[in-house]
C-alpha positions in Angstrom: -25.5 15.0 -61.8 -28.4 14.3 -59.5 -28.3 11.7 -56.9 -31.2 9.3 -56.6 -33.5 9.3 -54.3 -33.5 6.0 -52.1 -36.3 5.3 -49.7 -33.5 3.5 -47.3 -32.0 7.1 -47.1 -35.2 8.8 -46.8 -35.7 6.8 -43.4 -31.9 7.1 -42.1 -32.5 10.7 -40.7 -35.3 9.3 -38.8 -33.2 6.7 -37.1 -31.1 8.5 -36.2 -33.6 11.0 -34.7 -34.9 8.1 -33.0 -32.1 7.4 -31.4 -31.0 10.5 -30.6 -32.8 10.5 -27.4 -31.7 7.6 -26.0 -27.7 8.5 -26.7 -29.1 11.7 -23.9 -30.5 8.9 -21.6 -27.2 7.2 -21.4 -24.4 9.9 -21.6 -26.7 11.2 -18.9 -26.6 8.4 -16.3 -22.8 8.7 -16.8 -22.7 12.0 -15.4 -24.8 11.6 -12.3 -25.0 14.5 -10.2 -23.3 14.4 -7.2 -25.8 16.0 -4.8 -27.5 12.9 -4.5 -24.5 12.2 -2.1 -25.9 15.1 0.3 -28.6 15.3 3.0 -32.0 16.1 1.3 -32.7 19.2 3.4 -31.0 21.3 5.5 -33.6 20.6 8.1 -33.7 17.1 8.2 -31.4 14.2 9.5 -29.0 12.2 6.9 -29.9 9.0 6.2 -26.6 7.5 5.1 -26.0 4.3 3.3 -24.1 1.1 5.4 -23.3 -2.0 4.8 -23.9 -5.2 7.1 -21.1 -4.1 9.5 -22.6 -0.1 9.5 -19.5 1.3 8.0 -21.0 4.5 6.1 -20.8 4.0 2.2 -20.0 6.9 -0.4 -23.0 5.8 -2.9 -26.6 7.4 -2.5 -28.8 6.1 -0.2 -31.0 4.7 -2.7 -28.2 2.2 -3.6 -27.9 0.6 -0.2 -29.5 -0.4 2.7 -30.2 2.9 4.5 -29.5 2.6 8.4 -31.9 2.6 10.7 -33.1 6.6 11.4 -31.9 7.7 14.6 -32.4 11.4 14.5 -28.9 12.9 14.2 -27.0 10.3 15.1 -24.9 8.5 13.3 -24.9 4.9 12.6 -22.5 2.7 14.5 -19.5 1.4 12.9 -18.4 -2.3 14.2 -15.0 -2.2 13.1 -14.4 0.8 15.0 -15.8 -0.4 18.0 -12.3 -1.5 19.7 -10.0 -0.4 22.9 -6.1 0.7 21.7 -4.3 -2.5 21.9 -0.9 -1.5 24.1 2.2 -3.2 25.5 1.7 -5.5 28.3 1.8 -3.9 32.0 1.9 -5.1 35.6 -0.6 -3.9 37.6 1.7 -4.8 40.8 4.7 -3.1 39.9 5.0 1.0 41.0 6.2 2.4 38.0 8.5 5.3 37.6 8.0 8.1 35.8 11.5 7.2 33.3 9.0 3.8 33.2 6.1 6.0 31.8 8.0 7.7 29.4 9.6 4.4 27.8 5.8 3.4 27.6 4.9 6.3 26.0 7.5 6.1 23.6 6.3 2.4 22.6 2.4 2.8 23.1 2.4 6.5 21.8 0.6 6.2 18.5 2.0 10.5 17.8 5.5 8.8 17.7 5.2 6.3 15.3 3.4 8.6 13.0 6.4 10.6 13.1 8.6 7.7 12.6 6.9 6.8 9.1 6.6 10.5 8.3 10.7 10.7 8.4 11.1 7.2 6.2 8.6 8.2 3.6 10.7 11.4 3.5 13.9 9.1 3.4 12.5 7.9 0.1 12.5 10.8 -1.4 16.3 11.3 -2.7 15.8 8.1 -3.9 12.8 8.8 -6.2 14.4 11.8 -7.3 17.4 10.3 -8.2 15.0 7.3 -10.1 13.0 10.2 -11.8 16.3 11.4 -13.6 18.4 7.7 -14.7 17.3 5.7 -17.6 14.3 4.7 -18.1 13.1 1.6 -20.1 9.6 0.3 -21.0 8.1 -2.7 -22.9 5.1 -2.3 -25.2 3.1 -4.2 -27.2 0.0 -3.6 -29.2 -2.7 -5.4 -31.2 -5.7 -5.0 -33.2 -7.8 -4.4 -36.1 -7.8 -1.2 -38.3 -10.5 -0.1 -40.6 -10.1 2.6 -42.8 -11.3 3.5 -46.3 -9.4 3.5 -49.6 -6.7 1.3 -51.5 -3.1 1.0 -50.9 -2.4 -0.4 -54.4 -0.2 -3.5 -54.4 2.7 -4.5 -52.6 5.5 -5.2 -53.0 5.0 -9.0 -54.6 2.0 -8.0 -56.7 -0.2 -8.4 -53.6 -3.4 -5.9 -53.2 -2.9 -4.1 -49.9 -5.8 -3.1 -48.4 -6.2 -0.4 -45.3 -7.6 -2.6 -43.5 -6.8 -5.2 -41.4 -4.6 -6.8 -38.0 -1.7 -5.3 -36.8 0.4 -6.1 -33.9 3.3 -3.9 -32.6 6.3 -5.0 -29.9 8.6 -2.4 -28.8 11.3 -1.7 -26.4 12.0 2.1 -25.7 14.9 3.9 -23.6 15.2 7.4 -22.0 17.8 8.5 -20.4 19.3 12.2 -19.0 22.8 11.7 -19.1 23.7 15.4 -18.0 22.2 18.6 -17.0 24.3 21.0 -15.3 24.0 19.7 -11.5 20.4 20.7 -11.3 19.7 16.7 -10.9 22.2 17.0 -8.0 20.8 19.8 -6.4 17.1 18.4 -6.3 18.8 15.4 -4.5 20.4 17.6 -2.2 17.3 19.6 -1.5 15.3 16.4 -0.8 18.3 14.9 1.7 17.5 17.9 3.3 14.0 17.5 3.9 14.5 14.3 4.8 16.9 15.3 7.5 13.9 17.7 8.4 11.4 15.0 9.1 14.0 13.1 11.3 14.5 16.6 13.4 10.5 16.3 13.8 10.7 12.3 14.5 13.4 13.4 17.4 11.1 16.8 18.1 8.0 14.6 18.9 9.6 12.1 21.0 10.3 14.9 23.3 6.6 16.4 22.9 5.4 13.4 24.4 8.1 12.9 27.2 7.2 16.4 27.9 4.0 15.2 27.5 4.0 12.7 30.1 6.0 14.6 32.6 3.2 17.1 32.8 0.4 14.3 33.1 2.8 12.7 35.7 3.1 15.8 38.0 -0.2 16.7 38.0 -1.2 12.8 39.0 1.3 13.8 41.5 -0.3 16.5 43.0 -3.4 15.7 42.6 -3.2 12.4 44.6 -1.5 14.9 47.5 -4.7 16.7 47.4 -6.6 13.9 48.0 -4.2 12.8 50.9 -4.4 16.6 52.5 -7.7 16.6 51.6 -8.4 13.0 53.8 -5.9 13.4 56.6 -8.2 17.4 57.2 -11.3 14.8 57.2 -9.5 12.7 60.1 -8.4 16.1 62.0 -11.6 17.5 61.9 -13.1 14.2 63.1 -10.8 14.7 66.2 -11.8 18.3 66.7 -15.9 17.1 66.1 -15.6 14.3 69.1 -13.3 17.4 71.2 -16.7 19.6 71.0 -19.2 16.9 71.4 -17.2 15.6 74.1 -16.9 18.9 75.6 -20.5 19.3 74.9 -21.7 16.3 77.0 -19.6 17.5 79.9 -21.5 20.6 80.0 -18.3 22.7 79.2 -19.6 23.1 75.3 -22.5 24.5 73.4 -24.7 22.9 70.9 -23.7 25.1 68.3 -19.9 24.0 68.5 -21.0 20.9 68.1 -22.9 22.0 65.1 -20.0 23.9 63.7 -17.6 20.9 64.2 -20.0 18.4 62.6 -20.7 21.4 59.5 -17.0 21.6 59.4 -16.7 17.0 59.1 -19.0 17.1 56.2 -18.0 20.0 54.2 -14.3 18.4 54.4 -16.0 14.9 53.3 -17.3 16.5 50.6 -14.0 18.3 49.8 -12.1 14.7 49.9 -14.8 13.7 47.8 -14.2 15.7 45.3 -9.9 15.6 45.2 -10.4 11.6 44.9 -12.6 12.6 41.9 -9.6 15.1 40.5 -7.0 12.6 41.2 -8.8 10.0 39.4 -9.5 12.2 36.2 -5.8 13.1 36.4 -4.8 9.5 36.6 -6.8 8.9 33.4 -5.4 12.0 31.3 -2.1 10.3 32.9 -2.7 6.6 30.9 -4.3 8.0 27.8 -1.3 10.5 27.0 0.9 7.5 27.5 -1.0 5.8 24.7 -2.8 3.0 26.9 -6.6 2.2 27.2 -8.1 4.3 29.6 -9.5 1.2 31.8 -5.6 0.3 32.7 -4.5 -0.5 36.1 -1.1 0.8 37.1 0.4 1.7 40.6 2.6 5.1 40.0 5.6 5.9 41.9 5.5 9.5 43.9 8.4 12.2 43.1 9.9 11.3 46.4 12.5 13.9 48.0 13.7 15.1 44.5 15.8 18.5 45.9 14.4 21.9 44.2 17.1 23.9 44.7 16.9 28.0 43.5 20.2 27.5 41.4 18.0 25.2 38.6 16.3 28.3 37.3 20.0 29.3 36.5 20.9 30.1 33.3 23.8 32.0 31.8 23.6 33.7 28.1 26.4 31.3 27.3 23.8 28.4 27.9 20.5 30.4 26.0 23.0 30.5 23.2 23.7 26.5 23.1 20.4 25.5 23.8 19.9 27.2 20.2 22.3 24.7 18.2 20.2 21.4 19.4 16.4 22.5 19.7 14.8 20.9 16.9 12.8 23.4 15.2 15.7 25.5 14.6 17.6 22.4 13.3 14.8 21.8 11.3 14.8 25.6 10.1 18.7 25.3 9.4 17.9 22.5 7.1 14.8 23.4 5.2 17.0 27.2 4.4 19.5 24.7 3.0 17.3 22.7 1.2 16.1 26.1 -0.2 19.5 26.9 -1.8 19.9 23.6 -3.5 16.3 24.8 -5.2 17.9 28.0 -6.5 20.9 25.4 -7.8 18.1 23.2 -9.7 16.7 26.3 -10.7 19.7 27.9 -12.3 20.4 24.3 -14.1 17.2 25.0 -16.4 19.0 27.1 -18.1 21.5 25.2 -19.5 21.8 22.5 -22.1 20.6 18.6 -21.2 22.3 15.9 -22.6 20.7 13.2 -23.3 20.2 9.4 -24.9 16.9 7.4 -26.6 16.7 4.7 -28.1 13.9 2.5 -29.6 13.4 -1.4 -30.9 10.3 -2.5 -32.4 8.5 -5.1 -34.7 5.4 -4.5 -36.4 3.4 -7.2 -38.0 0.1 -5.8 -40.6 0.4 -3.1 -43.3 0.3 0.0 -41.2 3.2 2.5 -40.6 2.8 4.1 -37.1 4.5 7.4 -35.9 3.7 6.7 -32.2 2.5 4.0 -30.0 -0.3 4.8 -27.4 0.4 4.5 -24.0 -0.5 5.5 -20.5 -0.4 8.6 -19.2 -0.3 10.3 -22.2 3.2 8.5 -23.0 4.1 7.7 -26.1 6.5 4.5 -26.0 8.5 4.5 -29.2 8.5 6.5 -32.7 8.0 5.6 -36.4 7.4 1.6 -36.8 7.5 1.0 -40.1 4.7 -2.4 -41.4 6.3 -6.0 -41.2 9.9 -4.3 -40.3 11.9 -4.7 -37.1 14.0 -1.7 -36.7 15.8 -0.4 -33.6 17.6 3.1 -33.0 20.0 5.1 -30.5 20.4 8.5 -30.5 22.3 11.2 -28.3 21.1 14.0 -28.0 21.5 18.2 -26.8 18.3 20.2 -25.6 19.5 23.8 -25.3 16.2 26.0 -23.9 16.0 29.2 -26.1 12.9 31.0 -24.9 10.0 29.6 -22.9 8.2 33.0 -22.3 9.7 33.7 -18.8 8.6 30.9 -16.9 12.3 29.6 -16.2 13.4 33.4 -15.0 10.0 33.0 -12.5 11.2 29.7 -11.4 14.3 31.2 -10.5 12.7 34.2 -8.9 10.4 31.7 -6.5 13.5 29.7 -5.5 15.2 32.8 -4.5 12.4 33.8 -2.3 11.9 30.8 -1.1 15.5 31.3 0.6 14.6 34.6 1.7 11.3 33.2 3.2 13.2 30.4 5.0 15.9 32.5 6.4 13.3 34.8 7.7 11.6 31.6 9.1 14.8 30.8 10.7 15.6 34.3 12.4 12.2 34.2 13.8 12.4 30.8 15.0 15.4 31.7 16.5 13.5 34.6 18.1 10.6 32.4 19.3 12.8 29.9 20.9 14.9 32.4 23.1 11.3 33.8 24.3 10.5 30.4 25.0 13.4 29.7 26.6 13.7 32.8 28.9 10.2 32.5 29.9 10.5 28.9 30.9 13.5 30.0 32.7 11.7 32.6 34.6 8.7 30.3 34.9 11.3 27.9 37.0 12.2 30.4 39.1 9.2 31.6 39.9 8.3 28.4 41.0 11.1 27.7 43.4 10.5 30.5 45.3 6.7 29.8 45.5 7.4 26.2 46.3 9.7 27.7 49.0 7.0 30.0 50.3 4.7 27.3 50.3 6.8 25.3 52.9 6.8 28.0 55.4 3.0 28.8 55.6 2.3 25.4 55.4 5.0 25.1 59.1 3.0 28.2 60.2 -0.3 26.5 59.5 0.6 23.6 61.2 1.7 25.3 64.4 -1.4 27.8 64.3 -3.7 25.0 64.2 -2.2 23.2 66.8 -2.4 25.3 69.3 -5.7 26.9 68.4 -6.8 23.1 68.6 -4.8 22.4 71.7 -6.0 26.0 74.0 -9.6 24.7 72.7 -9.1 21.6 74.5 -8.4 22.7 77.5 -11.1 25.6 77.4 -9.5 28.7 76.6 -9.9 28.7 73.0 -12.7 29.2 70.8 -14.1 26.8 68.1 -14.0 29.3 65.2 -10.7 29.8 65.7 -10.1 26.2 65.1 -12.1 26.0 62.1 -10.3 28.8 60.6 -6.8 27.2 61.5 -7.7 24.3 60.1 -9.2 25.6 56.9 -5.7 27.6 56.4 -3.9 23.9 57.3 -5.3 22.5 54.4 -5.0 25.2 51.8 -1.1 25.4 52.5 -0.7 21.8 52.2 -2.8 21.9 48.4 -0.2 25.1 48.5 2.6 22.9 48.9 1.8 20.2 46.9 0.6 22.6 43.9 4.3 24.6 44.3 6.3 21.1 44.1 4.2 19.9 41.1 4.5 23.4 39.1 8.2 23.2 40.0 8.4 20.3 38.4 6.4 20.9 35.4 8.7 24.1 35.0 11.8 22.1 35.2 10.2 19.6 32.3 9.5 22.7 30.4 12.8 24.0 30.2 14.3 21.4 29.7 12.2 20.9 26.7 13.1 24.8 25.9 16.3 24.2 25.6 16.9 20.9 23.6 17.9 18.7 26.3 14.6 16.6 27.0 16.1 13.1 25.4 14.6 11.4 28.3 12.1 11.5 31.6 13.6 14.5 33.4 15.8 13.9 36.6 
């Protein structure tokens, strides 16, 4: 039988010919390239998109207001354009350095970082645990459905047609009632990492007393440098008016006079630059405490702390201690542990799940559905049957008979995975008795360098004073005071460098071994 030829179906090819091109147009402009987000050339400045306040938007510059060129520099962003906001301080009170540590800990921004890093990790068992108990969800669904053919008549002599409304309420529940323990063991593996991210919360509160120790000795010492460096500009000042006095009583020569006034100035120049140092040290001081740089605060001096040789002390009896509290190898100890429950959960894929579903549902329209869409990809309940309610509860047994491997090479990773972290934790252990010897030695070291220190500085003092004296009284020469004076102040920096490395070696071991809770005494 031929089919007649229409001219309404001659043209329909055409249409759709026609239209072809503009279905190209639009799926097009829904798959933009994404270069247009790039500079044009390699060569030239980008010219970013910003909006009133300049913050830099992620559409093409052709979208927005483009900012203002400025060569390679980026536009300025108001919202960024603010000082730290920290905890109130006097700048009349002399603060100690247990003061500047409790600062830190407050105005610190590292620390409270660390303390939301350990309670999102706290949430953790609790997800886990959430991810395996029932589960219920709510659904409902409407529309129209359009479909060709006859359904024939129902079941009161009505025609039923495919098409038409339909509307769909349903309740579904999933539950895993049992697997084995390997629900247990993921919870156990997660309280474990949990308990890691509170070692680190702990770990970094001593970074930054550390931290702050360092930045507090060297504001130390560098504010001695600029004392030695001042009290060498008021002795040389005393040895200038000597020659120039000596000069204008005929005894002296103009070139001692030169020498002495040489001398003045290069040591102006040399307090100069220490107040200079002392001030950048003072600055590295307040920002690692986490306050804006512009603060004003008076800061106490180590006073007579005692650096006695027997701190640098340390018996293998105390290495071995220091061990069972220094956080990474706490940390270590528990991510090994949380390792082994991942073997457990492993192991449990290999067993049987029990398990319970259930469904409820009412469908209005003459349509019988075998799923419900959903999000995700979920489906929320099974075969609704048209204009029923029906409901269902089932319990059932999953036994896993062959998935290819992939369970055995889950297995295999977890098991490696506790080889890796033991490893980890033999070589931490490793790392932190180097560290821990080597700050030892680095203490010792010290005290016997600050001890040095003390004597040249004694012999410095008493060369200089009686090269400067036996120049006085004419039997001296001015080099010689010159040179006795240059050697004064480079002990005293000596000394004041040995005290503050003392220091920051007694702050490092402690750190070495575990036992920097607070600012170190």
């Amino acid at each position: 039988m031929h089919r007649r030829f229409s001219p309404a179906s001659a043209r329909r090819p055409r249409m759709w010919l026609r239209l072809a091109p503009l279905a190209v147009v639009v799926l097009g402009g829904c798959t933009r390239p994404g270069d247009r987000l790039a500079p044009q050339s390699f060569d030239r400045p980008w010219t970013p998109a910003t909006s009133a306040s300049g913050e830099i938007l992620p559409v093409p510059a052709d979208k927005a207001a483009p900012a203002p060129a400025a060569g390679y520099v980026l536009p300025e962003n108001s919202a960024l354009a603010t000082l730290p906001s920290a905890p109130d301080t006097d700048p009349q009170h002399v603060y100690s350095l247990t003061e500047l540590v409790d600062l830190a800990h407050t105005a610190n921004p590292s620390v409270r970082v660390a303390w939301y890093e350990a309670r999102s990790a706290a949430l953790v068992p609790g997800i886990v645990r959430a991810s395996h108990g029932p589960r219920i969800s709510a659904t409902g669904v409407g529309g129209g459905v359009v479909s060709g053919g006859y359904l024939g008549k129902g079941v009161n002599g009505e025609d039923r047609d495919s098409n038409g409304g339909t509307a769909v309420a349903a309740i579904s529940l999933e539950w895993l009632l049992f697997d084995f323990g390997g629900r247990e063991a993921q919870i156990a593996a997660a309280r474990q990492q949990a308990m890691v991210a509170d070692i680190a919360f702990t770990a970094e509160h001593q970074q930054v007393t550390h931290q702050i120790s360092l930045a507090y000795y060297d504001d130390v010492a560098a504010r001695s440098r600029s004392a030695n460096a001042d009290r060498a500009v008021e002795l040389a000042a005393q040895v200038q008016a000597s020659a120039e006095a000596r000069f204008r009583r005929g005894v002296g020569t103009t070139m001692e006079a030169a020498q002495t006034r040489q001398a003045t100035a290069q040591l102006r120049l040399a307090a100069v630059q220490a107040r200079a140092a002392a001030t950048d040290a003072r600055l590295r001081l307040i920002t690692a405490i986490g306050l804006p740089p512009f603060t004003k605060l008076r800061i106490a001096d180590t006073g007579d702390r005692t650096l006695a040789p027997a701190m640098a002390d340390m018996a293998e009896e105390a290495v071995a201690k220091a061990l069972s509290r220094r956080p990474d190898m706490l940390a270590a100890l528990a991510s090994r542990k949380a390792s082994e429950e991942g073997v457990l959960a492993a192991r449990a894929d290999f067993k049987p799940k029990i398990f319970a579903s259930g469904t409820a549902s009412h469908i209005r329209g003459n349509r019988d559905l075998t799923t419900l869409p959903g999000t995700g990809g979920e489906s929320a309940t099974l075969n609704v049957s048209a204009r029923r309610t029906s409901g269902s509860v089932l319990v059932g047994l999953r036994v896993p008979l062959f998935d290819g491997g992939l369970r055995a090479a889950r297995l295999e990773q977890a098991r490696d995975r506790v080889e890796g972290a033991s490893a980890r934790l033999e070589a931490t252990r490793n790392r932190a008795v180097l560290e821990i010897v080597t700050a030892e030695n680095g203490l010792r070291a010290a005290l016997e360098a600050n001890a040095a220190a003390e004597e040249s500085r004694s012999a410095a003092r008493t060369s200089f004073d009686a090269a400067f004296a036996a120049y006085k009284n004419g039997v001296g020469a001015i080099a010689e005071v010159s040179l006795a004076q240059q050697q004064l102040l480079a002990a005293e920096n000596a000394v004041s460098d040995a005290r503050a490395s003392a220091l920051r070696a007694a702050a490092t071991l402690a750190l070495a071994t575990g036992t920097l809770g607070a600012a170190p005494e």
